[in-house]
Each structure stands twice: as structure tokens, then as C-alpha cells.
mmCIF file of N, CA, C and O in Angstrom:
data_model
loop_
_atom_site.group_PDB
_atom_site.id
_atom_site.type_symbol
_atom_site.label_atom_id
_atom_site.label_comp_id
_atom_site.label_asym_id
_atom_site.label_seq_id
_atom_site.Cartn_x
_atom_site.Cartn_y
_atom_site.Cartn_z
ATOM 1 N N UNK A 1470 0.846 -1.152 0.000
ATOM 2 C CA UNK A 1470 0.000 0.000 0.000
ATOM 3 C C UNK A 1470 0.900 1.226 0.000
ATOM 4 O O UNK A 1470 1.781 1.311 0.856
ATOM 5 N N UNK A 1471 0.687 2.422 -1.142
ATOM 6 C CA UNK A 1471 1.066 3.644 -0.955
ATOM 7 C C UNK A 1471 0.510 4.076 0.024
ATOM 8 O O UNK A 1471 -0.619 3.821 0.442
ATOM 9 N N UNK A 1472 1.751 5.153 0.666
ATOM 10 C CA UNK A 1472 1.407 6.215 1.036
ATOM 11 C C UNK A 1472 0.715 7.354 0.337
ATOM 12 O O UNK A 1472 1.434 7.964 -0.454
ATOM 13 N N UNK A 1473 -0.781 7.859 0.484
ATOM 14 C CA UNK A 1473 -1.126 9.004 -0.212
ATOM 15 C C UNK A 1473 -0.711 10.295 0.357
ATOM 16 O O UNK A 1473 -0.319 10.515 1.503
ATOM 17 N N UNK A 1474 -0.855 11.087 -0.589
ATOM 18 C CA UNK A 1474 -0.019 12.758 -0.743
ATOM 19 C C UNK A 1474 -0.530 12.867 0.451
ATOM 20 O O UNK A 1474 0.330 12.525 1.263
ATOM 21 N N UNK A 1475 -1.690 13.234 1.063
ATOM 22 C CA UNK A 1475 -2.383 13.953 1.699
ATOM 23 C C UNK A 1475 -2.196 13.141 3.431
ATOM 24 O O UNK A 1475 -2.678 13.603 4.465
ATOM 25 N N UNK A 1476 -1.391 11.888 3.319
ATOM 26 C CA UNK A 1476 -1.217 11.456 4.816
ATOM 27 C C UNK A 1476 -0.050 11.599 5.379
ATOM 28 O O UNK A 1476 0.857 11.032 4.769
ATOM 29 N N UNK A 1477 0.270 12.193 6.390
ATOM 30 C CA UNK A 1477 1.418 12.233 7.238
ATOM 31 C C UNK A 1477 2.682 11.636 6.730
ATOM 32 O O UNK A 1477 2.275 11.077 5.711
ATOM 33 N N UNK A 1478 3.708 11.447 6.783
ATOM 34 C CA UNK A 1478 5.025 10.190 6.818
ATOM 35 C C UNK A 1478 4.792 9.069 8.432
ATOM 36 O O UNK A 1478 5.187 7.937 8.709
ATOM 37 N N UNK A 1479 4.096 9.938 9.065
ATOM 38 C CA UNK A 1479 3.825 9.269 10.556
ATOM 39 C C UNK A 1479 2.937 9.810 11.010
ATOM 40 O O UNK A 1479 2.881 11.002 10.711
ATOM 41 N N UNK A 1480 1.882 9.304 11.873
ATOM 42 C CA UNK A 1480 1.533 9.968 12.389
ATOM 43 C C UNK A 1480 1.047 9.540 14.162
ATOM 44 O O UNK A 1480 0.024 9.861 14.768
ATOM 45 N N UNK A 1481 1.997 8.877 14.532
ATOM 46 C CA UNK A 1481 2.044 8.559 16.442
ATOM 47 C C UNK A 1481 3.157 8.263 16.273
ATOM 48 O O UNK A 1481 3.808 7.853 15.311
ATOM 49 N N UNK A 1482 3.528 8.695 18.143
ATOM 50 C CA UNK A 1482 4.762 7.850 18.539
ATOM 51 C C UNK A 1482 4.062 6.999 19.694
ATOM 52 O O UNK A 1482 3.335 7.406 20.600
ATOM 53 N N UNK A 1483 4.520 5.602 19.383
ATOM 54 C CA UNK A 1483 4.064 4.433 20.412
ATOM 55 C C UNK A 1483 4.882 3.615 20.974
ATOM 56 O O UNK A 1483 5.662 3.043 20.213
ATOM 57 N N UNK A 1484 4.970 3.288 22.524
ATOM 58 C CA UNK A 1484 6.246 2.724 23.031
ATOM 59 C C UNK A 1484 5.284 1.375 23.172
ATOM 60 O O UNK A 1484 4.056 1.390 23.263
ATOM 61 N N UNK A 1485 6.006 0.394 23.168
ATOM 62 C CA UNK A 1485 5.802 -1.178 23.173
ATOM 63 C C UNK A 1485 6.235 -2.049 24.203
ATOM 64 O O UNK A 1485 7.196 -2.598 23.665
ATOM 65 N N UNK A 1486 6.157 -2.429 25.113
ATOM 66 C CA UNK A 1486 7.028 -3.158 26.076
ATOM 67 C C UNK A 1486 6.613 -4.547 25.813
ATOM 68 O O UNK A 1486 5.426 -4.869 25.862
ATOM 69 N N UNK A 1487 7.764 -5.562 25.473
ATOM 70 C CA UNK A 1487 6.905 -6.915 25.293
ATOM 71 C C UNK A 1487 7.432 -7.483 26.765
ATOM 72 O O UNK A 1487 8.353 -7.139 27.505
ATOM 73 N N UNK A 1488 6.292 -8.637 26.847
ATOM 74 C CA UNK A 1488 6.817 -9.312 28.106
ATOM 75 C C UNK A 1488 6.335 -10.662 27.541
ATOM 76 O O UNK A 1488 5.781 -10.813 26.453
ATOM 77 N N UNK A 1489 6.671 -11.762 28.571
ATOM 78 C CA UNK A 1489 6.803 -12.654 28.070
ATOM 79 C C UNK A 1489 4.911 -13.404 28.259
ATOM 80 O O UNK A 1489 4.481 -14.543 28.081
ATOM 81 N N UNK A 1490 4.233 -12.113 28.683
ATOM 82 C CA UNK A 1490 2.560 -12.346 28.973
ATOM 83 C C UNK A 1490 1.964 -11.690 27.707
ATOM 84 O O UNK A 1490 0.790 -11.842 27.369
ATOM 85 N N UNK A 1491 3.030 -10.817 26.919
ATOM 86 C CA UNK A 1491 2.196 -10.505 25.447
ATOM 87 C C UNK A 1491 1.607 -11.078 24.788
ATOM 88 O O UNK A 1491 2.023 -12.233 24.703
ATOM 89 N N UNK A 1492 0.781 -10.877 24.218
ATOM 90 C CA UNK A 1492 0.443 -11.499 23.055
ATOM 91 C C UNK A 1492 0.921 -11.065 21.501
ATOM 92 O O UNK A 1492 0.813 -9.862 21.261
ATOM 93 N N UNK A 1493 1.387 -11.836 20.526
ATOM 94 C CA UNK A 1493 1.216 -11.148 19.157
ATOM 95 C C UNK A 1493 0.192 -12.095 18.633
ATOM 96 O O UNK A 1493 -0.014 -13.289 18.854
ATOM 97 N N UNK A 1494 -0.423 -11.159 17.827
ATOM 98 C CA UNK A 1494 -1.112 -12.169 16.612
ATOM 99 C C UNK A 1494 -1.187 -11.477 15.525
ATOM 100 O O UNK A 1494 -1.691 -10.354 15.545
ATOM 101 N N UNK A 1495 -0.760 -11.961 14.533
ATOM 102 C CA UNK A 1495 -0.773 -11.849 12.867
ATOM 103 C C UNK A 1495 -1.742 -11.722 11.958
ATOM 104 O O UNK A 1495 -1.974 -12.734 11.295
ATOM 105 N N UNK A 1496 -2.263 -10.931 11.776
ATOM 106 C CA UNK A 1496 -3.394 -11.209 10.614
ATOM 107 C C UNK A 1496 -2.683 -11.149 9.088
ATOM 108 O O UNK A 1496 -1.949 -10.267 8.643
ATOM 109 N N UNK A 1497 -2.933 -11.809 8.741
ATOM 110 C CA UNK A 1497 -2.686 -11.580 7.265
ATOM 111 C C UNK A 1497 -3.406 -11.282 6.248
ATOM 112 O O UNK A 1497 -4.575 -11.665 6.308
ATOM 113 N N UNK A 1498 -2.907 -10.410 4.828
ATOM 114 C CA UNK A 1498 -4.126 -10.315 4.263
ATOM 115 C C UNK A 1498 -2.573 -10.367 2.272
ATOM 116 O O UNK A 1498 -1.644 -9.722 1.785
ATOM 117 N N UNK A 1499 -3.176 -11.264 2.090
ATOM 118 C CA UNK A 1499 -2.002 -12.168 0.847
ATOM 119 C C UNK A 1499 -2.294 -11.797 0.021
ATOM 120 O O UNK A 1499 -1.422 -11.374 -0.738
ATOM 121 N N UNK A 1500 -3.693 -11.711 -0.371
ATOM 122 C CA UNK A 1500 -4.130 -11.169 -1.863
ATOM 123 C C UNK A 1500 -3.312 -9.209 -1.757
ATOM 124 O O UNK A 1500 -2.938 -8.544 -2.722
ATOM 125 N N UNK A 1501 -3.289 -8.911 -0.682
ATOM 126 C CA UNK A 1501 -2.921 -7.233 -1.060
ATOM 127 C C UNK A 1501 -0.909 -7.576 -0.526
ATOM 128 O O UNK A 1501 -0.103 -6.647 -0.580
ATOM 129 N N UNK A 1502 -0.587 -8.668 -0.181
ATOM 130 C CA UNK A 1502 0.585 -8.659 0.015
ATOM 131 C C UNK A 1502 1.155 -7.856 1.154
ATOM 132 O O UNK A 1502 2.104 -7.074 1.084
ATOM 133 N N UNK A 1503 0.312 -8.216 2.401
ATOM 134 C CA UNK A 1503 0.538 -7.059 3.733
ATOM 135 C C UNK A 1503 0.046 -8.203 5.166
ATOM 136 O O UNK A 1503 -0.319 -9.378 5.215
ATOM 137 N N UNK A 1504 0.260 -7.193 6.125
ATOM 138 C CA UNK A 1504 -0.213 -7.927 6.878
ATOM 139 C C UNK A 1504 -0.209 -6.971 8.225
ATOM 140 O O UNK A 1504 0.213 -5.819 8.328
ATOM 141 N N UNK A 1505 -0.713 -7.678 9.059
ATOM 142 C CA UNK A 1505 -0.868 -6.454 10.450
ATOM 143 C C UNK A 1505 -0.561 -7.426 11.695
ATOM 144 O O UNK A 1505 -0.917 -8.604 11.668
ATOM 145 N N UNK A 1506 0.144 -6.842 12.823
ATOM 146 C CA UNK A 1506 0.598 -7.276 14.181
ATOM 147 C C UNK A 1506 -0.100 -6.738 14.970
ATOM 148 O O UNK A 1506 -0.095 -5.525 15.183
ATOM 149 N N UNK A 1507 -1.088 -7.890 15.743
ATOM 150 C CA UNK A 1507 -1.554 -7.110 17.047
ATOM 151 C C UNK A 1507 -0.789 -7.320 18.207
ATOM 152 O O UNK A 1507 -0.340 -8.454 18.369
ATOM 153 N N UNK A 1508 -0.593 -6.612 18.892
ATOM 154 C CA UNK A 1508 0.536 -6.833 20.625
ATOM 155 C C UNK A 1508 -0.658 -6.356 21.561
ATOM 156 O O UNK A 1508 -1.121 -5.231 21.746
ATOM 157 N N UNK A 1509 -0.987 -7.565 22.075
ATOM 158 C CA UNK A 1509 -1.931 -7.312 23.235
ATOM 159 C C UNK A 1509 -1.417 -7.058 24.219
ATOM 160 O O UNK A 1509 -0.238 -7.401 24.306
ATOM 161 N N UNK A 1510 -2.058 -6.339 25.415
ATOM 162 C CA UNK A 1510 -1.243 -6.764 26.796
ATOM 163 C C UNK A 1510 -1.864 -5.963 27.747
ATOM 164 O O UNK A 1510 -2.685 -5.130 27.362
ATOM 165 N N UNK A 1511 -1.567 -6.098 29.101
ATOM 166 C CA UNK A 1511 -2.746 -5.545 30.363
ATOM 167 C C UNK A 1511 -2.767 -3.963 30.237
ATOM 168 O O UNK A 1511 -3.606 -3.339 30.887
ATOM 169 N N UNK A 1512 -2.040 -3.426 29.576
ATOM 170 C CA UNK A 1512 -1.838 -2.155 29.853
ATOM 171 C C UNK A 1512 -2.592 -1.556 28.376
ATOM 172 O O UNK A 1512 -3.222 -0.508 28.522
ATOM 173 N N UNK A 1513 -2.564 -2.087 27.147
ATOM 174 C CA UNK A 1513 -3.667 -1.608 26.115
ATOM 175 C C UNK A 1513 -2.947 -2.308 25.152
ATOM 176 O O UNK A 1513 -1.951 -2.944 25.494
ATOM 177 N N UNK A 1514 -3.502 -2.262 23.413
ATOM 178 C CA UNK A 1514 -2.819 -3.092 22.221
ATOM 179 C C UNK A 1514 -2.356 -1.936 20.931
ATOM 180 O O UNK A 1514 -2.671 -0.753 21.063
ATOM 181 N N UNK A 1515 -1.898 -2.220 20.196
ATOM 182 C CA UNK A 1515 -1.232 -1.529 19.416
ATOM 183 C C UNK A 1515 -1.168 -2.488 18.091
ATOM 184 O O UNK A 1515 -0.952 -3.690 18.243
ATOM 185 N N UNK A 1516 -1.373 -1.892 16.699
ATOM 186 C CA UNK A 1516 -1.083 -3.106 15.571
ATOM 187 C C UNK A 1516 -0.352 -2.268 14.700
ATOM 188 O O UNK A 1516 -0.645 -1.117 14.375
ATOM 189 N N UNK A 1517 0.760 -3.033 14.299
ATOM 190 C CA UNK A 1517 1.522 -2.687 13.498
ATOM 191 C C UNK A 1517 1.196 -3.300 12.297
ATOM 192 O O UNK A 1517 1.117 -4.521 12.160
ATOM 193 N N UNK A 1518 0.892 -1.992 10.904
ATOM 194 C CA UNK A 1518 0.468 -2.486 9.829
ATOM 195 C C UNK A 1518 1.767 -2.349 8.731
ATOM 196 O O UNK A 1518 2.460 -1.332 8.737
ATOM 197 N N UNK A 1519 1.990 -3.313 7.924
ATOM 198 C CA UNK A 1519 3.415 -3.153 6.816
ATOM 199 C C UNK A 1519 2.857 -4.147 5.880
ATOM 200 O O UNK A 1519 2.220 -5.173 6.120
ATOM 201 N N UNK A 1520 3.347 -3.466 4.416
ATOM 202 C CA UNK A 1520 3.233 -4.619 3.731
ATOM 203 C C UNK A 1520 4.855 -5.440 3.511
ATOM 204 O O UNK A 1520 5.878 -4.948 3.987
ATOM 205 N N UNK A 1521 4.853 -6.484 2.876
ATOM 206 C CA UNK A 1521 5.458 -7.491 2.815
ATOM 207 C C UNK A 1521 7.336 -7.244 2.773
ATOM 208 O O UNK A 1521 8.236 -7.922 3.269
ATOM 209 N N UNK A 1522 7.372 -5.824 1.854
ATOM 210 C CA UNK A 1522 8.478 -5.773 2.231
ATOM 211 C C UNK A 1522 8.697 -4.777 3.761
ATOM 212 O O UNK A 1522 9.488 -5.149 4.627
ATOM 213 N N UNK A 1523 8.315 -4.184 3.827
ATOM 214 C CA UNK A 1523 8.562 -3.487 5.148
ATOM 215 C C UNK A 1523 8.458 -4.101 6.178
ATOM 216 O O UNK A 1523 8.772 -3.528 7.221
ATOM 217 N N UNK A 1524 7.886 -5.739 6.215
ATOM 218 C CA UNK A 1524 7.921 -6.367 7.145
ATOM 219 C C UNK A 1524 9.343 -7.495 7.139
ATOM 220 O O UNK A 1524 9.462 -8.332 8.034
ATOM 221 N N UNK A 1525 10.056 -7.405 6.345
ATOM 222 C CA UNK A 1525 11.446 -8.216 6.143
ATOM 223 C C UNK A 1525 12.122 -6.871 6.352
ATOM 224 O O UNK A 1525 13.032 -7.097 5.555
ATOM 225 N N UNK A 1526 12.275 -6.182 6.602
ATOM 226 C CA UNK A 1526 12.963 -4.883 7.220
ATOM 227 C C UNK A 1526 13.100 -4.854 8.138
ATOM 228 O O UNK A 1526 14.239 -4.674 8.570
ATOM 229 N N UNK A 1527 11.934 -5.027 9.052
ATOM 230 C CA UNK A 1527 11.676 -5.236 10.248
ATOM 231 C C UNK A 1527 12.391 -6.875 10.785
ATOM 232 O O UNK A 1527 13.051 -7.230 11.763
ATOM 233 N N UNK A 1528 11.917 -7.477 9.725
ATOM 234 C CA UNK A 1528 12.810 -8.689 10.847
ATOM 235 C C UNK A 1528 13.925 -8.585 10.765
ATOM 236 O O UNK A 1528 14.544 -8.854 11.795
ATOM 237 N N UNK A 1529 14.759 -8.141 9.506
ATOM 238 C CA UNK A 1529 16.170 -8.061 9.410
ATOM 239 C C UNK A 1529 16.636 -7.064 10.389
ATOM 240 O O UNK A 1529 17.802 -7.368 10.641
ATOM 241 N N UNK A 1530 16.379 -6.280 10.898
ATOM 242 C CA UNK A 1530 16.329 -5.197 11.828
ATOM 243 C C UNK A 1530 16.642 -5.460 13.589
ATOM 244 O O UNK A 1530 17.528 -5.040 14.333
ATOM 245 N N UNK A 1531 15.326 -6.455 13.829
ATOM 246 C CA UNK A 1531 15.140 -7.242 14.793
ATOM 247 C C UNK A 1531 16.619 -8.284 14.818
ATOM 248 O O UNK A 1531 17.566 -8.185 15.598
ATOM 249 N N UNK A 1532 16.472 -9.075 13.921
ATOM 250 C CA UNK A 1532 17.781 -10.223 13.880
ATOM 251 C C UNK A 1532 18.766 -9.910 14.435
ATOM 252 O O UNK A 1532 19.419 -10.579 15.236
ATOM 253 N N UNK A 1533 19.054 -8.332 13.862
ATOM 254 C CA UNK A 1533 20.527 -7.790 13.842
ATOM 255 C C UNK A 1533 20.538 -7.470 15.184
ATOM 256 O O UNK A 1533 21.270 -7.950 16.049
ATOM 257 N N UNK A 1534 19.649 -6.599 15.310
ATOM 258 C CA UNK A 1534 19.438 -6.067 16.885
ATOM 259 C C UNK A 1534 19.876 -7.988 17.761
ATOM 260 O O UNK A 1534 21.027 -8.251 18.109
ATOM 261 N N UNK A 1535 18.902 -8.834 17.902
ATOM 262 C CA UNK A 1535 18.952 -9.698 18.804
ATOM 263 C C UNK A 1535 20.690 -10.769 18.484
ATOM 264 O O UNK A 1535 21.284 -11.319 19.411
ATOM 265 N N UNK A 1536 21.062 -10.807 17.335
ATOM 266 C CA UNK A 1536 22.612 -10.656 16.735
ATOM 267 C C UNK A 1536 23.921 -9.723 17.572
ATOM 268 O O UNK A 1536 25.122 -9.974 17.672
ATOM 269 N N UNK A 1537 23.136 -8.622 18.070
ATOM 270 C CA UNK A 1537 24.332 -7.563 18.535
ATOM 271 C C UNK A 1537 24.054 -7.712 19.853
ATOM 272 O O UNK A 1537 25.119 -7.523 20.440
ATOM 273 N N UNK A 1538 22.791 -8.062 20.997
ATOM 274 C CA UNK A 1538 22.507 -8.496 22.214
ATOM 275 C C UNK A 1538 23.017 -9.568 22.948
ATOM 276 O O UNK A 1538 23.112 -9.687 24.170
ATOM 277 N N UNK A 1539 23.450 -10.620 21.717
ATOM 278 C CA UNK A 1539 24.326 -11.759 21.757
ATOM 279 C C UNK A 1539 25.550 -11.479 22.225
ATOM 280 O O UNK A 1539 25.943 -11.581 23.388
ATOM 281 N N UNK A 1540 26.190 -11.090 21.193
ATOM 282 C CA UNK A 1540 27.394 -10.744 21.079
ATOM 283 C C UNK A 1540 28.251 -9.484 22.611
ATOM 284 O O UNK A 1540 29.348 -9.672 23.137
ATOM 285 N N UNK A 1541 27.372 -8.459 22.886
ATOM 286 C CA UNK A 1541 27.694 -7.749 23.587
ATOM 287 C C UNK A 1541 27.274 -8.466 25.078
ATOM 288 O O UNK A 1541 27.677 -7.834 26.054
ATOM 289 N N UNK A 1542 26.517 -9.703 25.361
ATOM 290 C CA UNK A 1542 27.030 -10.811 26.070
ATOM 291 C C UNK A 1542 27.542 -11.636 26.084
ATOM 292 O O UNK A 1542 27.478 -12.315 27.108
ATOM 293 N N UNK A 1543 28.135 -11.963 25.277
ATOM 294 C CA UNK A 1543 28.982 -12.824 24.981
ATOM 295 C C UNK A 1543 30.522 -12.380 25.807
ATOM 296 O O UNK A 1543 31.250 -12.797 26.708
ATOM 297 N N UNK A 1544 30.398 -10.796 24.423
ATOM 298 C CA UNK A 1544 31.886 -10.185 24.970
ATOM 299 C C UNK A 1544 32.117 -9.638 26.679
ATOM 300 O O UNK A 1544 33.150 -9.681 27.346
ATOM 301 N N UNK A 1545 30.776 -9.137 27.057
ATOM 302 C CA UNK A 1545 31.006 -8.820 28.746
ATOM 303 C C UNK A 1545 31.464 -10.167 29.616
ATOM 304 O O UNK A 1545 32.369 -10.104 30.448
ATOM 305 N N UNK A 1546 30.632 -11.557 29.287
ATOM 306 C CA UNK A 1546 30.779 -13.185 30.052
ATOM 307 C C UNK A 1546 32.386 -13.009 29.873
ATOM 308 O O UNK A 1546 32.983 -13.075 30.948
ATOM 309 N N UNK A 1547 33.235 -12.792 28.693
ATOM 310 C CA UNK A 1547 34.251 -13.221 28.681
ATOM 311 C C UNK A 1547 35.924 -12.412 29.034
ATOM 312 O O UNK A 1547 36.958 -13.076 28.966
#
């Protein structure tokens, strides 16, 4: 999905805390090549909408991030 002229580049800032009581759930929608993340949790939910490539951005993103969390324990253990 484009962005149209007339909508923001953004328009919230939303902080996320996952815990291990979150919920995600995935909706998908294949025929438009997108999909949406809901993050439930006691405090309220939030869904993150991307289509297909912006969502391999995001995991490559994530990876790297949980890739460099490794490593910078790794290097403090040793």
C-alpha cells in the first residue's frame, strides 16, 4: 500500500514493552501482500500495519538487533 499525498510520513509515537505475557497475533491479508501485528497486553494493544516488504525490514532489523545483544554478552561473560 502507498502512502497518499495527503497522509502524514507518521503519524504517532508508540512505546511497546513486550513481556513474556504478550500477546502477538498476525493477521494476514495475501491477496494485497501485507499484513498487520496485534501486541496485546494488560496495559492496552497496538497493531503494526506493513506490507510485505517493510515487514522483512523489520525482521532483518530485529535479527541484527537480537545478533548484537548476543554478542555484547557474549563479549562482557568473557
Amino acid at each position: 500500500m502507498s502512502r497518499p499525498d495527503w497522509l502524514p510520513t507518521s503519524s504517532v509515537d508508540v512505546n511497546v514493552h513486550l513481556f513474556e505475557i504478550s500477546t502477538l497475533r498476525p493477521y494476514l491479508y495475501p491477496d494485497e501482500q501485507r499484513a498487520t501485528v496485534r501486541v496485546e497486553g494488560t496495559g492496552g494493544t497496538t497493531t503494526l500495519y506493513a506490507e510485505r516488504d517493510g515487514l522483512a525490514r523489520l525482521r532483518d532489523v530485529l535479527a541484527d538487533v537480537v545478533a548484537q545483544l548476543d554478542a555484547a554478552r557474549h563479549n562482557r561473560a568473557a
